[in-house]
Tab-separated table of C-alpha atoms and ligand atoms in Angstrom:
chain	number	residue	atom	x	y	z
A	1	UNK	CA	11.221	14.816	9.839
A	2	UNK	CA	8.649	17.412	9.363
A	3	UNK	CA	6.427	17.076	6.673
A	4	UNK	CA	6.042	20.428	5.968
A	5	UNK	CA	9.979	21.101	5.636
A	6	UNK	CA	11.531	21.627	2.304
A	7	UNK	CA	13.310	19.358	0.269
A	8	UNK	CA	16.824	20.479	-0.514
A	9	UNK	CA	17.954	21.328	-3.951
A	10	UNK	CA	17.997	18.452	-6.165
A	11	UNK	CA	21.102	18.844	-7.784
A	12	UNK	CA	22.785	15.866	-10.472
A	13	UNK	CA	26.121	16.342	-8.572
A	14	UNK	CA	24.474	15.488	-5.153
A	15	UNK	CA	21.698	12.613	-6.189
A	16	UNK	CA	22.190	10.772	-2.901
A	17	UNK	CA	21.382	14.115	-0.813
A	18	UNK	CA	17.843	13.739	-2.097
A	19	UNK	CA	15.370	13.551	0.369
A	20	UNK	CA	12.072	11.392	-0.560
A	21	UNK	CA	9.072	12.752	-0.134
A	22	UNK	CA	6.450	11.412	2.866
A	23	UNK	CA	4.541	8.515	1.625
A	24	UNK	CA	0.894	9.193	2.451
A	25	UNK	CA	-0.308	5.301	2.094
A	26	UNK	CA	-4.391	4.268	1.454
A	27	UNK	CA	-5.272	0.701	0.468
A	28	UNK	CA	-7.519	-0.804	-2.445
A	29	UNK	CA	-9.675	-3.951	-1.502
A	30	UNK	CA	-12.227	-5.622	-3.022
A	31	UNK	CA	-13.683	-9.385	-4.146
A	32	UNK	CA	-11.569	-10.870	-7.066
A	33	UNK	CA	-12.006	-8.926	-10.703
A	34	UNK	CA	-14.103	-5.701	-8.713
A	35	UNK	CA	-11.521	-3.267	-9.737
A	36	UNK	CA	-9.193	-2.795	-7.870
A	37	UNK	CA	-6.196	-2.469	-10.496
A	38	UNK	CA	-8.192	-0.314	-12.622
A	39	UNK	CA	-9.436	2.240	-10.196
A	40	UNK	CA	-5.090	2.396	-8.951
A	41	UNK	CA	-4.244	2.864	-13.091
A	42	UNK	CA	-7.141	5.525	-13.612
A	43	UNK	CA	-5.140	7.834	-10.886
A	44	UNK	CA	-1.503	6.822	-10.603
A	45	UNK	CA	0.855	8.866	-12.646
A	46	UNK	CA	2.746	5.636	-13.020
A	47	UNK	CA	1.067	2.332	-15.141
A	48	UNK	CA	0.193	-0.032	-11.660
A	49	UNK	CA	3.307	-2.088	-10.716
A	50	UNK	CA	2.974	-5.692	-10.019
A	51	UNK	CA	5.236	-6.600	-6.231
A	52	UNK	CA	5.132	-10.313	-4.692
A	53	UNK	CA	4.341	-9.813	-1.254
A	54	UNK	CA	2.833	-11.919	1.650
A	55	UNK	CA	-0.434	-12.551	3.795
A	56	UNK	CA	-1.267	-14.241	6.266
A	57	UNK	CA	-4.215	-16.296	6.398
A	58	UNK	CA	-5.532	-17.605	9.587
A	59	UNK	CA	-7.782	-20.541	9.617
A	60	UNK	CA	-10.067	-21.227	12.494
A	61	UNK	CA	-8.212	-24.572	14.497
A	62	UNK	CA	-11.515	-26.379	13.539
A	63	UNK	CA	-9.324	-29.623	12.330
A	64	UNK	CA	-7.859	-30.262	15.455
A	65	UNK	CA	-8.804	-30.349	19.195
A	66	UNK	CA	-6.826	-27.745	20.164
A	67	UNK	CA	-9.102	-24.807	18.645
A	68	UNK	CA	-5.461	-22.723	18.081
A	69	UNK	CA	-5.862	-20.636	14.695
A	70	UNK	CA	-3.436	-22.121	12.424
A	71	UNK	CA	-1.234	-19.340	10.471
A	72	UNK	CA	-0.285	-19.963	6.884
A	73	UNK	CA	1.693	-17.317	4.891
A	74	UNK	CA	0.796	-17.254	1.207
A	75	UNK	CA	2.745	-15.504	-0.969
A	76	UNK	CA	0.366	-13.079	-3.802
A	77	UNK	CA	0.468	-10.832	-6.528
A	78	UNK	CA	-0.003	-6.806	-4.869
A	79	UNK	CA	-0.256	-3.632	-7.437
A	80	UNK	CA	-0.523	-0.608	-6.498
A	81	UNK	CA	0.579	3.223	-8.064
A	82	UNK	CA	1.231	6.811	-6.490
A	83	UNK	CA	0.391	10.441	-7.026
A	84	UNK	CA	3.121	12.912	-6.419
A	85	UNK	CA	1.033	15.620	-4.530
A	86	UNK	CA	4.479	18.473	-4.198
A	87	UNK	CA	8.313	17.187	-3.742
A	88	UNK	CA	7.273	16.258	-0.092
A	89	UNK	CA	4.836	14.216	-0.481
A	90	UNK	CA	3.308	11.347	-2.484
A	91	UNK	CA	0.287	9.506	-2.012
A	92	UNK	CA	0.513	5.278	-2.474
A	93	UNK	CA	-2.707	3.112	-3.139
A	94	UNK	CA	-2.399	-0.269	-2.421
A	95	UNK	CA	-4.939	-2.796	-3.916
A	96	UNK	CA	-5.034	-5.927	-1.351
A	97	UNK	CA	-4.628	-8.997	-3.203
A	98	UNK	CA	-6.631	-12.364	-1.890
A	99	UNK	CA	-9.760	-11.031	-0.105
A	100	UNK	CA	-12.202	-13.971	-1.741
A	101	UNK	CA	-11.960	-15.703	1.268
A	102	UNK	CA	-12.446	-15.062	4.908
A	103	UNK	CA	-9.408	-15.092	7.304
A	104	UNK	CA	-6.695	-13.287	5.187
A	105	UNK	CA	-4.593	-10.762	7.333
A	106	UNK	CA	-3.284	-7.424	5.059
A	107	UNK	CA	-1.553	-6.161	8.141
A	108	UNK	CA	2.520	-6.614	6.382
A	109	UNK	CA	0.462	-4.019	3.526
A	110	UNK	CA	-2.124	-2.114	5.501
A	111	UNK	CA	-0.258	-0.877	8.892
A	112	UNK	CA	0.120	2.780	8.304
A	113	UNK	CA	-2.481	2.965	5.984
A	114	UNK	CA	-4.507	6.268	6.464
A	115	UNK	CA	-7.500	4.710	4.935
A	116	UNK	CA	-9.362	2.495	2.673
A	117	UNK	CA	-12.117	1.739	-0.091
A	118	UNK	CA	-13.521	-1.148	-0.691
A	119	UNK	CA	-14.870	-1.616	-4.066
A	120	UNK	CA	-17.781	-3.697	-4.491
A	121	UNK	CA	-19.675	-5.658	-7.362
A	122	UNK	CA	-23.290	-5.322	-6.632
A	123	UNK	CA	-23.621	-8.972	-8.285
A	124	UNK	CA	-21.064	-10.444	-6.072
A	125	UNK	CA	-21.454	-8.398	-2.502
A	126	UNK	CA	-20.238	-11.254	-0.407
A	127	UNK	CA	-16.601	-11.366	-1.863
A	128	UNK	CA	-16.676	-7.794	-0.165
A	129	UNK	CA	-17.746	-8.582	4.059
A	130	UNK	CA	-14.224	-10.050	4.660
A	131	UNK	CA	-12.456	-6.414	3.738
A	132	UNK	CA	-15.159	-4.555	5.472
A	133	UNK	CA	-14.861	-6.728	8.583
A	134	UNK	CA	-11.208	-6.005	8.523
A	135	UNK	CA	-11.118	-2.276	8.275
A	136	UNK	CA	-14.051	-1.874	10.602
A	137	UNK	CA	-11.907	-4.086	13.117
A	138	UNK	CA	-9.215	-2.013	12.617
A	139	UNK	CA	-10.740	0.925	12.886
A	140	UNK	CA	-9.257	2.345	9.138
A	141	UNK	CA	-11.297	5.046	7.675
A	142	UNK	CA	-12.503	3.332	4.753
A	143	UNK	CA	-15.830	3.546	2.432
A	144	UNK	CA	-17.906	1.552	0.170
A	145	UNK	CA	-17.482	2.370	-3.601
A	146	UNK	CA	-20.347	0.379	-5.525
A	147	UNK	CA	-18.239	0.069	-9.207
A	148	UNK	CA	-21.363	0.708	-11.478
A	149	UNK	CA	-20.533	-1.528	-14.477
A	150	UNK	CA	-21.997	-0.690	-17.572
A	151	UNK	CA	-23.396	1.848	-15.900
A	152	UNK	CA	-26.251	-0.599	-14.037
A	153	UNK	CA	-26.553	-0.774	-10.278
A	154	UNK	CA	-28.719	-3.385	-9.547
A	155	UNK	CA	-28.918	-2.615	-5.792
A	156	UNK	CA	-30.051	0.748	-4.472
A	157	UNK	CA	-27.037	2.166	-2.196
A	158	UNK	CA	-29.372	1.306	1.051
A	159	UNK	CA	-29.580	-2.059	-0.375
A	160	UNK	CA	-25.958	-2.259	0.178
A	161	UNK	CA	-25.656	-0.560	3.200
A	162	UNK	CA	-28.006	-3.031	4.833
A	163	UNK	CA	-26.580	-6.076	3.270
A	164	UNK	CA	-22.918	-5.370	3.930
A	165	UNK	CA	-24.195	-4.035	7.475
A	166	UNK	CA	-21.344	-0.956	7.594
A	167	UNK	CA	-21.975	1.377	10.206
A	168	UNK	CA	-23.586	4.541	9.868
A	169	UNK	CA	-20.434	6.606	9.600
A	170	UNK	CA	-19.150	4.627	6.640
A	171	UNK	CA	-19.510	6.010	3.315
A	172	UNK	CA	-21.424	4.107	0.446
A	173	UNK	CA	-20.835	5.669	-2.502
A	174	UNK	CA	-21.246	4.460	-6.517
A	175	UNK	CA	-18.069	5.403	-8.778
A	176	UNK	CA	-16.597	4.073	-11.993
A	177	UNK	CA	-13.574	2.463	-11.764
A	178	UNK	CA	-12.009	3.672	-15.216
A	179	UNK	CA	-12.573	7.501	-14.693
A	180	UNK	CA	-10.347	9.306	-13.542
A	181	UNK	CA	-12.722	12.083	-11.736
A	182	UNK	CA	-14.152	9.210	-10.542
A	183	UNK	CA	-11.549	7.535	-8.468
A	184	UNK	CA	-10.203	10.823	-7.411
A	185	UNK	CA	-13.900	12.019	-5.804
A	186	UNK	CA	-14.397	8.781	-4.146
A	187	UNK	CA	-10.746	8.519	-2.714
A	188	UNK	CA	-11.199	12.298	-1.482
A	189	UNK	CA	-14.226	11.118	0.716
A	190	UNK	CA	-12.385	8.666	2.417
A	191	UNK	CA	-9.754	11.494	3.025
A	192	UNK	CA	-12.328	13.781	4.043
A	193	UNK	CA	-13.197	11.105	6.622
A	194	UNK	CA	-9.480	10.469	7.476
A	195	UNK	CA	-9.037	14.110	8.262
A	196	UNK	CA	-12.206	14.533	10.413
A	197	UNK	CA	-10.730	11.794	12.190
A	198	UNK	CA	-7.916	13.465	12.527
A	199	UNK	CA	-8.983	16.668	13.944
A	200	UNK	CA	-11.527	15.245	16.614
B	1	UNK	CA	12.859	8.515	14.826
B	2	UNK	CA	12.660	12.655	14.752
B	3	UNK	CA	14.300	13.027	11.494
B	4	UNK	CA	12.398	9.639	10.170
B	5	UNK	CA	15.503	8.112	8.737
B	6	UNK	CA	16.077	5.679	11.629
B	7	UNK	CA	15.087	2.186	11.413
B	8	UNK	CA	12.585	0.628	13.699
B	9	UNK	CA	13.343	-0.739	16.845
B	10	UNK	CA	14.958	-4.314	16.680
B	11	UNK	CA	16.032	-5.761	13.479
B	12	UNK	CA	13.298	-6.522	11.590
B	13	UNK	CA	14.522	-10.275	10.300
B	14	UNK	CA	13.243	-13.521	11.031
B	15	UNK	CA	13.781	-17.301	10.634
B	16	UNK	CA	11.957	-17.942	7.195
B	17	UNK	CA	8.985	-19.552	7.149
B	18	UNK	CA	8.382	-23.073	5.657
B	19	UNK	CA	7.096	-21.439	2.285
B	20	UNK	CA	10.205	-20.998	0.100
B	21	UNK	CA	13.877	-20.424	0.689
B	22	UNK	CA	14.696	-16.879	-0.335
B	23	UNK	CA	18.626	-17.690	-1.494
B	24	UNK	CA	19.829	-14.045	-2.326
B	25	UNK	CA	19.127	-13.326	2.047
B	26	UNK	CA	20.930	-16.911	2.818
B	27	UNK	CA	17.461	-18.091	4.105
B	28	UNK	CA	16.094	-14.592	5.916
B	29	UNK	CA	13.272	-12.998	4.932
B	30	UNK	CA	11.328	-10.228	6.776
B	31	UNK	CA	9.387	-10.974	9.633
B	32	UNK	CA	5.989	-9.807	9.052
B	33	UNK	CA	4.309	-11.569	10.906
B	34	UNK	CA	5.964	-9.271	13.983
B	35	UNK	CA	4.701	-6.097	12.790
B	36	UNK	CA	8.251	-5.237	12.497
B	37	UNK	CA	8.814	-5.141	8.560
B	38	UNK	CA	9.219	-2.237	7.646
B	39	UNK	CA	6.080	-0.669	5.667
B	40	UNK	CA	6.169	-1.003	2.462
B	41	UNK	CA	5.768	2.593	1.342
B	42	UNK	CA	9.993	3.244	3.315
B	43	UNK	CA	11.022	5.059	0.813
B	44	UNK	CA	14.742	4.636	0.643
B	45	UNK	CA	17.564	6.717	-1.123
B	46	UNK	CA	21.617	5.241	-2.162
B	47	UNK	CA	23.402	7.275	-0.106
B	48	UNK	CA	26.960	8.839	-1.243
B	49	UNK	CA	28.746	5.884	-0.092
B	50	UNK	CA	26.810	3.342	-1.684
B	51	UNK	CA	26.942	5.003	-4.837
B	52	UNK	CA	30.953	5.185	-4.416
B	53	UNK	CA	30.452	1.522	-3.578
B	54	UNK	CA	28.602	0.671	-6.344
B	55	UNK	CA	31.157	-1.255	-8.674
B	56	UNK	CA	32.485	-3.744	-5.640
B	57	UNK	CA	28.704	-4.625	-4.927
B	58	UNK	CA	26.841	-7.873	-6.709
B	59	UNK	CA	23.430	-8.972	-7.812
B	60	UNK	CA	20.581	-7.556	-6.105
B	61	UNK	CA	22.792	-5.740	-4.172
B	62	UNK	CA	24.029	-3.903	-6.688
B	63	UNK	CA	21.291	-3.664	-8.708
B	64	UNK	CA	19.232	-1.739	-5.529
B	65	UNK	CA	21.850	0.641	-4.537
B	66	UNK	CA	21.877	1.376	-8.361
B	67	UNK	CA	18.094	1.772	-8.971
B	68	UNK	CA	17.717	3.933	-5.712
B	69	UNK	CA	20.163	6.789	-7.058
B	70	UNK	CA	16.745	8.393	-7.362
B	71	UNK	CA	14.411	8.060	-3.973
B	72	UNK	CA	11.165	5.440	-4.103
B	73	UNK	CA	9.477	2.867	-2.142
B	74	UNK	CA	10.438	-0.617	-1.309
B	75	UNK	CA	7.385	-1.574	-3.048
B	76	UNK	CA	8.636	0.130	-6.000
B	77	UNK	CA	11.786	-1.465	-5.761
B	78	UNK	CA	10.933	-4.721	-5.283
B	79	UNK	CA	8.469	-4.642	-8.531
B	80	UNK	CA	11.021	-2.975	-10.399
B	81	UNK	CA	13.794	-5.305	-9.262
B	82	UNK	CA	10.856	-8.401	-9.545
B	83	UNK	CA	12.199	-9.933	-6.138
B	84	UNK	CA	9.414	-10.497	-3.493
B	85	UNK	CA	8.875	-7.692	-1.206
B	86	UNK	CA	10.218	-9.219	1.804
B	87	UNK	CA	13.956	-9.752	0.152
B	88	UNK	CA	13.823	-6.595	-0.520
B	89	UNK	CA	13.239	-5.834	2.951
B	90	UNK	CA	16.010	-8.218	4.265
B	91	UNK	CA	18.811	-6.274	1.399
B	92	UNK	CA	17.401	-2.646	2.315
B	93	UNK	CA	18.468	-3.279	5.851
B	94	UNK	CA	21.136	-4.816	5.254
B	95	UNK	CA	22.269	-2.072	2.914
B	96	UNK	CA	21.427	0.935	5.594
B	97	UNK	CA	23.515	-1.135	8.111
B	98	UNK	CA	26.913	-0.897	5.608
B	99	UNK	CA	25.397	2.499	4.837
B	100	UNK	CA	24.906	2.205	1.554
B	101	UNK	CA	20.971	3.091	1.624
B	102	UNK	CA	18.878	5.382	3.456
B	103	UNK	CA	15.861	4.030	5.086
B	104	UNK	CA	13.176	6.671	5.639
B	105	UNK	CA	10.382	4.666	7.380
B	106	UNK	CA	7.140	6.315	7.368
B	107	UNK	CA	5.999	8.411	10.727
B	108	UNK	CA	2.735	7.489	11.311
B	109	UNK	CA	2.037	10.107	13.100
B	110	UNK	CA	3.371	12.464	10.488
B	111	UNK	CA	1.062	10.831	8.002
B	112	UNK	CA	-2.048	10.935	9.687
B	113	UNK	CA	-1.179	14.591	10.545
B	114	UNK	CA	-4.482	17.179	9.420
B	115	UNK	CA	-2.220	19.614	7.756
B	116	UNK	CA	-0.648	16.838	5.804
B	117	UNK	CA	-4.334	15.143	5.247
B	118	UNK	CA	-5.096	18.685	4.031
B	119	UNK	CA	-2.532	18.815	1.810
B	120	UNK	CA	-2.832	15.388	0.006
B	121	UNK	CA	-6.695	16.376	-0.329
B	122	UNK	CA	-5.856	19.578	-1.994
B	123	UNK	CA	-3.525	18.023	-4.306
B	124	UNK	CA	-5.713	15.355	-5.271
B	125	UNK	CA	-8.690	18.104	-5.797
B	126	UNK	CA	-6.767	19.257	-8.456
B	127	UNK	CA	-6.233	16.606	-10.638
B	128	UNK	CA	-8.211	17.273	-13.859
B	129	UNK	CA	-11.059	14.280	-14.849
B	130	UNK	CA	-9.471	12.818	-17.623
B	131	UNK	CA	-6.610	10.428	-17.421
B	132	UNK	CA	-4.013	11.105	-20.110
B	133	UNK	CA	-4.133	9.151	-23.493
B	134	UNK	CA	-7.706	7.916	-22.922
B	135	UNK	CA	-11.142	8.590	-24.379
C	301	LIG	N1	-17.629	-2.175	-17.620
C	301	LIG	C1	-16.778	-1.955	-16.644
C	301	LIG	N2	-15.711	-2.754	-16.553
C	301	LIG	C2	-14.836	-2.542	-15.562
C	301	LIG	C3	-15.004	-1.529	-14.598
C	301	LIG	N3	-13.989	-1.594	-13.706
C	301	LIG	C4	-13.216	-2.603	-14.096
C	301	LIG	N4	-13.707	-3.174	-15.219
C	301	LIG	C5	-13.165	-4.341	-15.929
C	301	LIG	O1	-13.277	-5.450	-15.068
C	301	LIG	C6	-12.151	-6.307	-15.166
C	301	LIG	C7	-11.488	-6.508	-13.830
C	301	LIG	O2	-10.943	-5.267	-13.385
C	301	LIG	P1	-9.587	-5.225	-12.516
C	301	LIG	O3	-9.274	-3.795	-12.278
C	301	LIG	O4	-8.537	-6.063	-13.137
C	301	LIG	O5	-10.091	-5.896	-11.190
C	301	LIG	P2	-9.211	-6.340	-9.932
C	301	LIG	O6	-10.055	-6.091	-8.739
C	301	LIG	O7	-7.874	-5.705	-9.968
C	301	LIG	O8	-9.099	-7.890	-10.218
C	301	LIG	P3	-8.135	-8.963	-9.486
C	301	LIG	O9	-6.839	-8.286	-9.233
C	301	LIG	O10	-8.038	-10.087	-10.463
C	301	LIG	O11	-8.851	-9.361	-8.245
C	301	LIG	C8	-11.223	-5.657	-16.185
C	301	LIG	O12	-11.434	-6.277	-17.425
C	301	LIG	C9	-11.700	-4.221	-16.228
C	301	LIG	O13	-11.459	-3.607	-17.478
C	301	LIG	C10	-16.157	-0.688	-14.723
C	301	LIG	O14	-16.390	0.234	-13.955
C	301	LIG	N5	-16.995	-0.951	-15.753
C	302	LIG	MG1	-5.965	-6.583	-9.867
């Protein structure tokens, strides 16, 4: 398929001859109650839909002798929305469900992902290492949005930098998960970095 | 996959795991632990056939060849539908197989294409600041 090609004429007599659009996919993640949902509602043309899916945790073998990880599927609660950017082509955000603890594998929702934020609660900034581990180790274009609630950051931006230890290329950025303009900007530098990546 | 509507490789279908037996797949669920699912952005489409079809088919099988008269994503689907993502992976392939759904999987390469990149930045630049309804 090539992106670039029309879509045929979408007629009611032939509804099964429509051809959907390329799903551009980036990915949400965050600590528990960071905002993840809201930043996906404050941009999706559609109010955030609610899908059961399933992760994969992996815990360390530290209970037996054997040292194997030990694989446990857990079944959570995913939202996400999309953007219709033209007929062919829509853009699908993802928020990852479960990333309070260490271990969890997003891979079933991430693969394919062109990139990620990971939103962060300056009074919480460990429930954010395990999603910043996992993009850096998968090498994901992703960046750090600081979600200023009420408006307060109590950590400068370098603060943050040094604490979550990102590397140099990765974005840190401070947005507001309820506006709009906000979530747009912030989702357009992780695009920005996508694309870079993409030409080099 | 050159026109993106073939599915990937092997089936992607499992044994099911030990967590909960998924009744409307007889057991199967998708195997994501593989990387074979199929992402959850496919967008898939009734085709003619399954639309023909529609009146001899039952439960969920019905009920996705009649929701995806209009193209989305198996997420979509599955939220719409409230069945757990991976059931609605098993039915979708099932479906494509009789030929009553198109499967578009992603191309990855496609996606993470500059022009495309370009495009989705563009189109994003021009949404306006305000959500609608709001403030
Ligand atoms: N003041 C303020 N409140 C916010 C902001 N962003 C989110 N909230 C609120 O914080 C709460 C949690 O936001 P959610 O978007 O549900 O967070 P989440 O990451 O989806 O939470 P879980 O899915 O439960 O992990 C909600 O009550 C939001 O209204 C913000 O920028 N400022
Ligand atoms: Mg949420």
């Amino acid at each position: 398929m090539t992106p670039t090609e029309p879509l045929p004429a979408r007629g009611p007599a032939a509804p099964a001859a429509v051809r959907p659009p390329l799903p551009v996919k980036m990915v949400i993640a965050g600590g528990f109650g960071v905002g993840k949902t809201t930043a996906v509602g404050a941009i999706s043309e559609i109010e955030p839909l609610t899908t059961e899916a399933s992760i994969t945790e992996v815990a360390a073998g530290v209970d037996d002798l054997t040292h194997t990880p030990r694989k446990t599927t857990t079944t959570v609660a995913m939202d996400f929305g999309c953007l219709t950017i033209d007929p062919t082509l829509k853009l699908y955000l993802f928020g990852t469900p479960g990333q309070e603890r260490f271990g969890f594998m997003w891979d079933d929702i991430v693969e394919g992902a062109v990139g990620a934020l990971v939103i962060v609660d300056t009074r919480r900034l460990d429930d954010c290492y395990a999603a910043v581990d996992y993009f850096e180790h998968k090498g994901i274009p992703f960046a750090v949005a600081v979600n200023a609630f009420d408006g307060t950051v109590e950590h400068a931006l370098e603060e943050v930098r040094w604490a979550l230890d990102v590397s140099a290329g990765v974005p840190v950025v401070v947005f507001d998960a309820r506006e709009r303009g906000s979530v747009r900007d912030t989702l357009l530098v992780v695009l920005e970095l996508a694309l870079a990546r993409s030409e080099s | 996959m050159a026109d993106g509507s073939a599915p990937p490789g092997p089936d992607p279908v499992g044994p099911a795991p030990a967590v909960r037996p998924y009744l409307v797949t007889a057991g199967r669920v998708a195997d994501a632990a593989s990387g074979r699912a199929l992402p959850v952005e496919t967008q898939v489409v009734a085709t003619a056939e399954g639309l023909f079809a529609l009146g001899g088919l039952s439960f969920e099988q019905h009920d996705i060849v009649a929701a995806c008269r209009l193209p989305q994503s198996l997420a979509e689907l599955a939220a719409r539908l409230r069945l757990h993502l991976n059931v609605v992976r098993v039915l979708a392939e099932d479906l494509r197989e009789e030929g009553l759904l198109a499967v578009y999987v992603p191309d990855a390469e496609a996606t993470h294409d500059a022009s495309v990149l370009r495009r989705v930045i563009d189109g994003l630049r021009a949404v306006p600041d305000s959500p609608r309804g709001t403030e």
